[in-house]
Amino acid sequence: MSMGERRRRRRLAAAATVGGLMFATAACGSGSDSAGSSDPNTLEVWTRSNPDSAATYDRVFAAFTRKTGIKIDYQPVVNFDQQLQSRASTKDLPDVMINDTALMGSYQSQGLLKPIDPASIAGGDQITPKSWSSTVGVDGKHYGIPYSRQAQTLMIRKDWLRKLGLKAPTTWQEMLSVAKAFVTRDPDGDGKADTYGIVAPASAQNGYAAWWGASFLWQGGAQIIQSAGNGKYTPAMDSAAAVHAVTWMKDNLFCGEKGVVQPGAITAVTGTATNFQDGNAGMYMTGPYNITTFDATPGKDTYEVVPAPAGPAGGDALADGEDVYLGAKTGKDRQERALAAFLISTEGQKIAMTSVDGHQPVVRIPVNSTLDAAKVRNDVRWSVVQKAYEDASEQFPNAPDFAPIKQDTADSLNSIFTYCGGDVRSRLKELNDTLAGDLKDQDLLK
């Protein structure tokens, strides 16, 4: 079976799943007699969280209950989508969910979400139009309330730069030169050839190659898909800009000098791409959630946070974040809107942005425009992240179900980076045809 046929079967299977979920959730709007909905003054709230971030949410929800008297049945869920589909099949959704912005199109297409009028959320006018825009579905309605935002920046070993007499890179070429110096000039001073330039979680698994590689695409002037107006899209990965950007990545990062990216990069996901905190790689283009991790190891004094190096089209990096979603059921609109208003308020955002007992904050860049991340955290590094989000970032299109699009893009990029002798232009043309199929399956192809 060809790669295109395998992708086609996966798309059709995904479409069947969506159809089944839409059927299963059709009755959710009428309400159901579940434990989560039995008490009108209790909201069942899910987040995609491990115990560390769940502890921060506990503080947020406790403050909300003290303020309003509305109780929260809080459930941190690691396998969020699997559990959500299970609940959808029983026609009983959580009242409120907090999860990635990129999932909005998928959830909305499955009929899992309640549309939202931004004017009905107290404090919604303190959220910028850029953040609100990421919650608009293909029908022009809002299906989420922005909660947290972030943009990727470059984490770089400043002690290595000092030792080698180098400066933080501002362009692709400078980044490549620094990476090669980190490989060849013994920046850790141990006399061994055991250091690497750039951490790259470039596995196809869960779409990582597309997630990590997106910043390079934006910086090269490429898009994965682009809006054609009227809720329709066209694939764009066969453009000259995309061919140039992907060719640069292949030739210089994965198929060039050994060690520019860490060994095993093409099979690495974020959980296994630990070379920066392990102390043997010098750069990592990643999200600001890693600041807390990296402050512990390799240590706050060893690295700095700088803007993403610019490519031919500029320095835009991937932006993403999390939204508050309201489950497609009725009966608790007032309580749900009250929780959403608290979550985006200065009080709610500040609690979620601060770490207590070392627990991970759950709001990175505040969506409340009256707040400054660096001032709240008393950490100037966060001004770099906030400026990156506000002035130099792009996000995946969230109105379509982007999951199959991201996965097919990751499959293609990973294959290109793995087989160095392949023709990039022809491989991207094949990807473009696959993306056209993804859009057609969702009735979004122009």
XYZ file of C-alpha atoms in Angstrom:
446
model
C 0.000 0.000 0.000
C 1.393 3.432 -0.954
C 1.932 6.218 1.552
C -0.846 8.239 -0.102
C -3.286 5.310 0.221
C -2.381 4.836 3.888
C -2.991 8.519 4.549
C -6.277 8.388 2.691
C -7.475 5.451 4.786
C -6.455 7.272 7.970
C -8.411 10.361 6.891
C -11.509 8.309 6.133
C -11.217 6.502 9.461
C -10.920 9.839 11.224
C -13.956 11.138 9.369
C -15.927 8.065 10.432
C -14.918 8.674 14.040
C -16.029 12.283 13.800
C -19.352 11.205 12.341
C -19.841 8.700 15.130
C -19.038 11.274 17.774
C -21.391 13.833 16.237
C -24.140 11.220 16.356
C -23.237 10.263 19.905
C -23.194 13.856 21.128
C -26.334 14.973 19.354
C -28.334 14.486 22.544
C -25.834 16.318 24.754
C -27.564 19.633 24.229
C -30.645 18.348 26.025
C -28.695 17.702 29.211
C -28.157 14.362 30.925
C -28.476 13.043 34.437
C -24.809 12.449 35.131
C -22.928 13.130 38.328
C -21.358 16.166 36.721
C -24.713 17.762 35.851
C -26.834 16.757 38.878
C -25.921 19.807 40.976
C -26.703 23.073 39.185
C -24.118 24.896 41.280
C -21.279 22.481 40.511
C -19.273 22.593 37.302
C -17.383 19.557 36.080
C -14.100 20.909 34.685
C -11.433 18.985 32.783
C -7.895 20.044 31.989
C -5.163 18.137 30.172
C -2.760 18.081 33.082
C -0.214 16.064 34.970
C -0.191 16.304 38.795
C 2.289 19.196 38.708
C 0.127 21.574 36.683
C -3.049 20.193 38.281
C -1.847 21.603 41.607
C -1.861 25.084 40.063
C -5.368 24.582 38.709
C -6.440 23.504 42.212
C -5.421 26.951 43.490
C -7.242 28.698 40.641
C -10.501 26.820 41.161
C -10.376 27.177 44.948
C -10.109 30.956 44.537
C -13.069 30.925 42.135
C -15.231 28.962 44.568
C -14.353 31.339 47.433
C -15.311 34.277 45.249
C -18.549 32.942 43.744
C -19.745 29.981 45.808
C -19.832 27.883 42.624
C -18.207 24.503 43.234
C -15.774 22.830 40.868
C -15.616 19.087 40.284
C -12.086 19.227 38.889
C -10.632 16.330 36.927
C -7.091 16.575 35.555
C -6.938 14.161 32.626
C -3.720 13.009 30.970
C -5.312 11.004 28.121
C -7.715 13.843 27.454
C -8.986 13.100 23.955
C -9.422 9.391 24.587
C -11.428 10.076 27.734
C -13.410 12.843 26.045
C -14.467 10.512 23.238
C -15.536 7.969 25.818
C -17.708 10.551 27.553
C -19.104 11.737 24.231
C -20.193 8.194 23.432
C -22.296 8.193 26.623
C -23.874 11.535 25.674
C -22.378 13.260 28.707
C -19.692 15.911 28.266
C -17.854 17.903 30.932
C -19.305 21.364 31.520
C -15.983 23.144 30.932
C -12.734 21.990 29.317
C -9.357 23.711 29.096
C -7.170 22.405 26.300
C -5.048 23.373 23.303
C -6.200 26.057 20.877
C -5.322 23.810 17.938
C -8.023 21.334 18.979
C -10.909 23.767 18.550
C -11.623 22.845 14.937
C -11.630 19.143 15.746
C -13.954 19.544 18.733
C -16.278 21.925 16.908
C -16.564 19.656 13.872
C -17.580 16.817 16.188
C -20.333 18.884 17.772
C -18.674 18.880 21.198
C -18.656 22.632 21.833
C -21.153 25.337 22.632
C -20.838 28.581 20.617
C -19.853 31.630 22.656
C -20.665 35.330 22.337
C -17.506 37.163 23.463
C -19.642 40.046 24.707
C -21.318 37.671 27.173
C -18.037 37.018 29.013
C -17.253 39.693 31.603
C -13.780 41.048 30.887
C -13.762 39.689 27.367
C -12.978 43.169 26.080
C -9.570 42.924 27.800
C -8.585 40.089 25.425
C -6.902 41.244 22.212
C -8.501 40.648 18.808
C -5.494 38.459 17.898
C -6.274 36.056 20.741
C -10.026 36.091 20.095
C -9.412 35.357 16.401
C -8.057 31.919 17.236
C -11.448 30.858 18.612
C -13.449 31.474 15.409
C -14.827 28.388 13.647
C -15.458 27.862 9.957
C -19.002 29.214 10.452
C -17.695 32.501 11.865
C -18.859 31.784 15.426
C -16.597 31.675 18.483
C -16.175 28.292 20.144
C -13.682 29.042 22.903
C -12.478 31.711 25.310
C -8.722 32.431 25.160
C -6.998 31.435 28.407
C -3.236 31.189 27.867
C -0.977 32.030 24.949
C 2.677 31.431 24.129
C 5.184 31.642 21.325
C 8.346 29.711 20.759
C 11.665 31.395 21.478
C 15.256 30.199 21.363
C 16.740 28.854 24.581
C 20.543 29.012 24.287
C 23.509 28.248 26.532
C 24.958 31.677 27.285
C 27.892 30.151 29.175
C 28.870 28.273 26.011
C 28.565 31.461 23.968
C 30.863 33.308 26.386
C 33.436 30.514 26.382
C 33.602 30.509 22.582
C 33.388 34.286 22.169
C 30.086 34.102 20.279
C 26.811 36.020 20.351
C 23.259 34.695 20.280
C 22.224 34.187 16.636
C 19.677 36.442 14.944
C 19.512 34.683 11.546
C 19.355 31.112 10.278
C 22.923 31.264 9.039
C 24.208 32.601 12.350
C 22.294 29.858 14.167
C 23.875 27.225 11.952
C 27.351 28.678 12.570
C 26.782 28.697 16.347
C 25.469 25.132 16.210
C 28.590 23.944 14.405
C 30.801 25.743 16.946
C 28.943 24.031 19.781
C 29.700 20.681 18.118
C 33.363 21.208 17.285
C 34.846 23.647 19.832
C 34.239 21.820 23.126
C 31.989 24.443 24.777
C 31.641 22.451 28.012
C 35.417 22.140 28.346
C 35.546 18.419 29.085
C 37.896 17.617 26.209
C 35.385 15.291 24.583
C 33.374 15.542 21.365
C 30.080 15.079 23.183
C 28.083 18.269 22.564
C 25.410 19.063 19.989
C 24.040 22.194 18.417
C 20.243 22.169 18.268
C 17.583 20.038 19.928
C 15.002 18.883 17.375
C 11.953 16.762 18.322
C 11.426 15.759 14.700
C 9.526 12.491 15.051
C 6.393 11.992 12.979
C 4.668 10.731 16.135
C 1.773 12.974 17.163
C 2.770 15.485 14.513
C 5.955 16.634 16.255
C 7.961 17.293 13.079
C 5.282 19.725 11.903
C 4.928 21.359 15.328
C 8.676 21.930 15.721
C 9.272 22.678 12.051
C 6.435 25.197 11.732
C 8.575 28.118 12.924
C 11.053 27.445 10.118
C 8.178 27.350 7.629
C 6.819 30.700 8.828
C 10.318 32.211 8.819
C 10.807 30.972 5.276
C 7.554 32.558 4.110
C 5.706 29.249 3.750
C 2.259 28.162 4.920
C 0.862 24.654 5.333
C -2.649 25.619 4.275
C -4.002 29.083 3.588
C -7.435 30.667 3.725
C -9.246 31.105 0.425
C -12.125 33.029 1.993
C -15.706 31.989 2.765
C -14.531 29.263 5.127
C -12.509 27.468 2.452
C -8.779 26.655 2.311
C -6.131 25.581 -0.154
C -2.968 23.522 0.497
C 0.254 25.521 0.166
C 3.169 23.161 0.795
C 4.223 23.047 -2.853
C 5.167 26.756 -2.896
C 8.687 27.905 -3.733
C 8.999 29.250 -0.179
C 8.085 25.869 1.328
C 10.526 24.032 -0.955
C 13.311 26.439 0.020
C 12.596 26.262 3.770
C 12.330 22.472 3.903
C 15.413 22.064 1.711
C 17.379 24.337 4.050
C 16.293 22.320 7.068
C 17.107 18.995 5.395
C 20.500 20.014 4.029
C 21.764 21.944 7.050
C 20.138 20.409 10.109
C 19.511 16.737 9.354
C 21.709 15.839 6.393
C 24.640 18.173 6.926
C 27.441 18.040 9.474
C 27.034 15.453 12.205
C 25.879 16.799 15.544
C 24.125 19.967 14.357
C 20.985 18.312 15.750
C 21.130 15.746 18.534
C 21.501 12.033 17.696
C 18.144 10.381 17.103
C 16.414 13.675 16.304
C 14.174 12.130 13.645
C 12.672 9.731 16.198
C 12.587 12.190 19.123
C 9.488 13.671 20.747
C 9.584 16.346 23.446
C 9.603 13.738 26.188
C 12.762 12.126 24.821
C 14.473 15.237 23.412
C 16.030 16.074 26.773
C 19.490 17.064 25.563
C 19.199 20.711 26.579
C 18.375 19.955 30.212
C 20.836 17.064 30.135
C 23.521 19.635 29.360
C 24.856 18.298 26.058
C 23.009 20.491 23.514
C 23.262 24.251 23.216
C 20.019 25.457 21.573
C 16.342 24.575 21.678
C 13.499 26.350 19.891
C 10.666 25.631 22.285
C 7.802 26.986 24.340
C 8.151 29.014 27.550
C 6.731 26.213 29.699
C 10.283 24.854 29.640
C 11.681 27.872 31.475
C 10.763 26.363 34.847
C 12.308 23.032 33.808
C 15.510 24.564 32.458
C 15.951 26.830 35.477
C 16.402 23.651 37.519
C 18.731 22.010 34.996
C 20.964 23.008 33.269
C 20.378 25.972 35.620
C 19.017 29.504 35.403
C 22.466 31.066 35.169
C 23.594 28.890 32.249
C 21.141 29.893 29.522
C 19.162 32.800 28.110
C 15.902 33.302 26.238
C 16.191 35.168 22.914
C 13.923 35.779 19.906
C 13.780 33.139 17.205
C 16.475 33.659 14.540
C 15.029 35.106 11.343
C 14.778 33.343 8.030
C 14.263 34.869 4.573
C 10.757 36.073 5.483
C 11.380 37.185 9.072
C 11.440 35.837 12.601
C 7.882 34.639 13.201
C 7.715 31.592 15.452
C 4.902 29.165 16.183
C 2.302 30.479 18.612
C -0.206 28.340 20.420
C -1.909 28.184 23.782
C -5.043 26.990 25.502
C -8.720 27.918 25.379
C -11.655 27.480 27.716
C -14.270 25.338 25.959
C -17.886 24.921 27.044
C -19.344 21.466 26.512
C -22.328 21.204 24.168
C -24.997 20.894 26.835
C -27.418 23.355 28.414
C -28.487 24.362 31.909
C -25.377 25.961 33.397
C -24.681 28.914 31.137
C -24.512 31.425 33.994
C -22.067 29.358 36.040
C -19.912 28.562 33.002
C -19.691 32.222 32.013
C -18.792 33.126 35.606
C -15.909 30.640 35.573
C -14.703 31.863 32.179
C -14.789 35.472 33.420
C -12.721 34.554 36.490
C -10.197 32.570 34.449
C -9.457 35.588 32.227
C -9.579 38.153 35.053
C -6.425 39.710 36.469
C -6.902 37.705 39.683
C -7.426 34.376 37.937
C -4.610 34.909 35.460
C -2.118 35.962 38.146
C -2.795 32.848 40.211
C -2.358 30.663 37.145
C 0.891 32.429 36.173
C 2.667 31.930 39.488
C 4.461 28.882 40.792
C 3.928 27.671 44.369
C 6.118 24.894 45.773
C 7.720 24.538 42.347
C 4.511 23.578 40.552
C 4.216 24.448 36.876
C 2.257 27.632 36.055
C -0.617 26.984 33.634
C -0.888 30.445 32.051
C 2.218 31.473 30.128
C 1.443 34.721 28.343
C -1.707 36.257 29.855
C -4.668 36.787 27.552
C -5.729 39.673 29.784
C -4.065 42.608 28.039
C -3.741 44.616 31.267
C -1.115 42.172 32.553
C 2.603 42.036 31.791
C 4.090 38.556 32.097
C 7.523 39.853 33.116
C 6.084 42.032 35.892
C 3.804 39.327 37.260
C 6.701 36.891 37.419
C 9.411 39.463 38.171
C 11.421 37.884 35.360
C 12.494 39.923 32.324
C 12.859 36.795 30.193
C 9.093 36.621 29.924
C 9.062 39.966 28.130
C 10.927 38.225 25.286
C 8.188 35.594 25.109
C 5.346 38.117 25.336
C 6.872 40.315 22.646
C 7.377 37.262 20.433
C 3.705 36.334 20.769
C 2.444 39.858 20.187
C 4.778 40.911 17.370
C 6.465 37.903 15.747
C 4.321 34.789 15.811
C 1.880 32.770 13.742
C -0.395 29.949 14.759
C -1.852 26.907 13.047
C -5.250 27.587 11.458
C -7.657 26.470 14.178
C -10.996 26.599 12.355
C -10.409 23.358 10.385
C -9.742 20.083 12.126
C -5.989 20.559 11.934
C -5.026 17.203 13.465
C -4.878 15.208 10.182
C -3.237 18.154 8.410
C -0.529 18.409 11.049
C 0.018 14.644 11.092
C 0.317 14.340 7.320
C 2.727 17.287 7.270
C 4.806 15.675 10.021
C 4.882 12.349 8.179
C 6.193 14.058 5.055
C 8.771 16.265 6.814
C 10.069 13.354 8.862
C 10.462 11.245 5.724
C 12.291 14.055 3.922
C 14.666 14.535 6.848
C 15.265 10.780 7.092
C 16.002 10.029 3.427
C 18.550 12.660 2.523
C 18.770 11.720 -1.143
C 15.108 12.348 -1.914
C 13.765 15.200 -4.014
C 12.160 17.796 -1.770
C 10.038 19.391 -4.473
C 8.362 16.144 -5.530
C 7.822 15.039 -1.928
C 6.137 18.335 -1.070
C 3.969 18.079 -4.172
C 2.827 14.676 -2.890
C 2.169 16.223 0.527
C 0.159 19.012 -1.079
C -2.071 16.460 -2.790
C -2.579 14.712 0.550
C -3.457 18.003 2.261
C -5.991 18.680 -0.479
C -7.580 15.351 0.437
C -7.641 16.317 4.124
C -9.434 19.554 3.290
C -11.828 17.835 0.901
C -12.765 15.319 3.586
C -13.841 18.260 5.759
C -15.601 20.003 2.850
C -13.169 22.899 3.218
C -11.226 22.658 -0.050
C -11.502 25.643 -2.359
